[in-house]
Coordinates of C-alpha atoms and ligand atoms in Angstrom, one line a residue:
M17 CA 135.7 211.4 223.8
D18 CA 133.3 214.3 224.5
I19 CA 133.2 216.6 227.4
E20 CA 130.1 214.9 229.0
K21 CA 132.1 211.7 229.2
V22 CA 135.0 213.6 230.8
N23 CA 132.6 215.2 233.4
S24 CA 131.1 211.8 234.2
M25 CA 134.5 210.2 235.2
D26 CA 135.1 209.3 238.7
F27 CA 138.4 210.4 240.3
G28 CA 140.3 207.2 239.5
E29 CA 139.3 207.1 235.9
F30 CA 140.0 210.8 235.4
V31 CA 143.5 210.4 236.8
D32 CA 144.1 207.3 234.7
V33 CA 143.1 209.1 231.5
F34 CA 144.6 212.6 232.2
G35 CA 147.4 211.8 234.7
N36 CA 150.1 212.3 232.1
V37 CA 148.8 215.4 230.4
I38 CA 151.6 217.1 232.3
E39 CA 154.5 214.6 232.1
R40 CA 154.7 212.5 235.2
C41 CA 152.6 214.9 237.2
P42 CA 149.4 213.1 238.0
L43 CA 148.9 215.3 241.0
I44 CA 147.8 218.1 238.6
A45 CA 145.0 215.9 237.1
A46 CA 144.0 214.9 240.6
A47 CA 143.6 218.6 241.6
V48 CA 141.8 219.5 238.3
W49 CA 139.2 216.7 238.8
S50 CA 137.8 218.7 241.7
Q51 CA 137.0 221.6 239.4
R52 CA 134.6 219.7 237.1
P53 CA 132.2 220.1 235.3
F54 CA 134.2 221.5 232.4
S55 CA 132.4 223.3 229.6
N56 CA 134.8 222.2 226.8
L57 CA 138.4 221.3 226.0
E58 CA 139.6 224.9 226.4
D59 CA 138.0 225.1 229.9
L60 CA 139.6 221.8 230.9
E61 CA 143.0 222.9 229.7
K62 CA 142.6 226.3 231.5
H63 CA 142.4 224.4 234.8
F64 CA 145.6 222.5 234.1
F65 CA 147.5 225.6 233.1
A66 CA 146.1 227.7 236.1
F67 CA 147.5 225.1 238.5
I68 CA 150.9 225.4 236.9
D69 CA 150.8 229.2 236.9
A70 CA 149.8 229.3 240.6
L71 CA 152.8 227.2 241.8
P72 CA 155.8 228.9 243.4
Q73 CA 158.9 228.8 241.3
S74 CA 160.2 225.7 243.1
G75 CA 157.0 223.8 242.0
Q76 CA 157.3 225.0 238.4
E77 CA 160.9 223.8 238.3
G78 CA 159.8 220.5 239.8
I79 CA 157.4 220.0 236.9
L80 CA 160.2 220.6 234.5
R81 CA 162.4 218.1 236.4
C82 CA 159.7 215.4 235.9
H83 CA 160.5 215.5 232.1
P84 CA 163.0 213.1 230.6
D85 CA 165.8 214.4 228.4
L86 CA 165.0 214.4 224.7
A87 CA 166.9 211.5 223.0
G88 CA 168.3 210.7 226.4
R89 CA 169.0 207.6 228.6
E90 CA 165.4 206.8 229.2
L91 CA 164.7 206.6 225.5
Q92 CA 167.7 204.2 225.2
R93 CA 166.4 202.1 228.1
G94 CA 162.8 202.0 227.0
T95 CA 161.5 203.6 230.2
L96 CA 159.8 206.7 228.7
T97 CA 156.0 207.2 229.2
A98 CA 154.0 206.2 226.2
E99 CA 153.2 209.8 225.4
S100 CA 156.9 210.9 225.5
Q101 CA 157.9 207.9 223.5
R102 CA 155.4 208.8 220.7
E103 CA 156.4 212.4 220.7
Q104 CA 160.1 211.7 220.5
R105 CA 159.5 209.2 217.8
S106 CA 157.4 211.6 215.7
A107 CA 160.3 214.2 216.1
G108 CA 162.7 211.6 214.7
L109 CA 164.6 211.3 217.9
T110 CA 164.3 207.5 218.2
S111 CA 166.4 207.0 215.0
L112 CA 169.4 209.2 215.5
G113 CA 172.9 208.2 214.6
A114 CA 175.4 207.8 217.4
D115 CA 177.1 211.2 216.7
E116 CA 173.9 213.1 216.7
R117 CA 172.8 211.4 219.9
L118 CA 176.1 212.3 221.6
R119 CA 175.9 215.9 220.5
L120 CA 172.4 216.2 221.9
A121 CA 173.5 214.5 225.2
E122 CA 176.2 217.1 225.5
L123 CA 173.9 220.0 224.9
N124 CA 171.3 218.5 227.3
A125 CA 173.9 218.2 230.0
Q126 CA 175.1 221.8 229.5
Y127 CA 171.5 223.0 229.7
R128 CA 170.8 221.1 232.8
A129 CA 174.0 222.3 234.5
R130 CA 173.1 225.9 233.7
F131 CA 169.4 226.0 234.6
G132 CA 169.0 223.0 237.0
F133 CA 166.2 221.5 235.0
P134 CA 166.1 219.5 231.7
F135 CA 165.5 221.0 228.3
V136 CA 161.8 220.8 227.5
L137 CA 160.4 221.4 224.0
A138 CA 157.1 220.3 222.4
A139 CA 158.9 217.5 220.5
R140 CA 155.9 216.5 218.4
L141 CA 156.2 219.9 216.6
S142 CA 159.9 219.5 216.0
D143 CA 162.7 217.5 214.2
P144 CA 166.3 216.6 215.2
A145 CA 167.8 219.7 213.5
A146 CA 165.3 222.1 215.2
V147 CA 165.8 220.4 218.6
R148 CA 169.6 220.9 218.4
R149 CA 169.1 224.5 217.2
E150 CA 166.6 225.4 219.9
L151 CA 168.8 223.8 222.6
A152 CA 171.9 225.7 221.5
R153 CA 169.9 229.0 221.3
R154 CA 168.0 228.6 224.6
L155 CA 171.2 227.6 226.5
H156 CA 172.4 231.2 226.6
R157 CA 169.2 232.8 227.8
P158 CA 168.7 234.5 231.2
P159 CA 167.3 231.9 233.7
A160 CA 164.0 233.8 234.4
Q161 CA 163.2 234.0 230.7
E162 CA 164.2 230.4 230.1
L163 CA 161.9 229.2 232.9
R164 CA 159.0 231.0 231.2
T165 CA 159.8 229.5 227.8
A166 CA 160.1 226.0 229.3
L167 CA 156.8 226.3 231.0
G168 CA 155.2 227.5 227.7
E169 CA 156.5 224.3 226.1
V170 CA 155.0 222.2 228.9
K171 CA 151.7 223.8 228.1
K172 CA 152.1 223.1 224.4
I173 CA 152.8 219.5 225.2
G174 CA 149.7 219.4 227.5
H175 CA 147.6 221.1 224.8
L176 CA 148.6 218.5 222.2
R177 CA 148.0 215.6 224.6
L178 CA 144.6 216.9 225.7
A179 CA 143.5 217.5 222.1
E180 CA 144.5 214.0 221.2
L181 CA 142.6 212.5 224.1
L182 CA 139.5 214.4 223.3
G183 CA 139.8 213.8 219.5
A184 CA 140.0 217.5 218.9
H185 CA 142.1 219.4 216.4
P186 CA 145.0 221.1 218.2
A187 CA 145.2 224.9 218.0
T188 CA 148.0 226.3 215.8
L189 CA 150.9 226.6 218.2
Ligands
LIG110 N1 158.6 217.1 224.6 C1 157.6 216.2 224.4 N2 157.7 215.3 225.3 C2 158.8 215.6 226.0 C3 159.4 214.9 227.1 O1 159.0 213.9 227.6 N3 160.6 215.5 227.5 C4 161.1 216.6 227.0 N4 162.3 217.1 227.5 N5 160.5 217.3 226.0 C5 159.4 216.7 225.6

């Protein structure tokens, strides 16, 4: 899809196509539509990220809370978004053994209890061992630093989703 096609979309089509660039936050795509025309992928992406950066901390935490746990209950139930399902599959999280799944569920629960939002990581760039390692490492960080890291991961996920939609090569992340 080229940028002219993106710029020609009406509101409904734009939100249909880009509504899940930020997981379960179609409001962001709805706001970004008003900023068209976009000059290229980077420009489009800049508007998504600027919206996130301009939110108060409560809104930024809200974005994180819209993400499902990695290898969590929603994956078991089959209620993930198509994008999250693909990313978790490519990280090998859909074929974990019971022990590994339990260990991740414990770490996810500890993380959520400490920070008040779920652990978010650009799963497509990862694998089960790295997810576990990152979770254990980030669990002990100061909350303000962790919020910044988690929002950085949201942007990596958004970058990969946008690049895929536009058929572009993702930047090296
Ligand atoms: N990384 C890529 N997709 C997702 C997701 O849906 N949830 C979390 N927690 N991390 C992700």
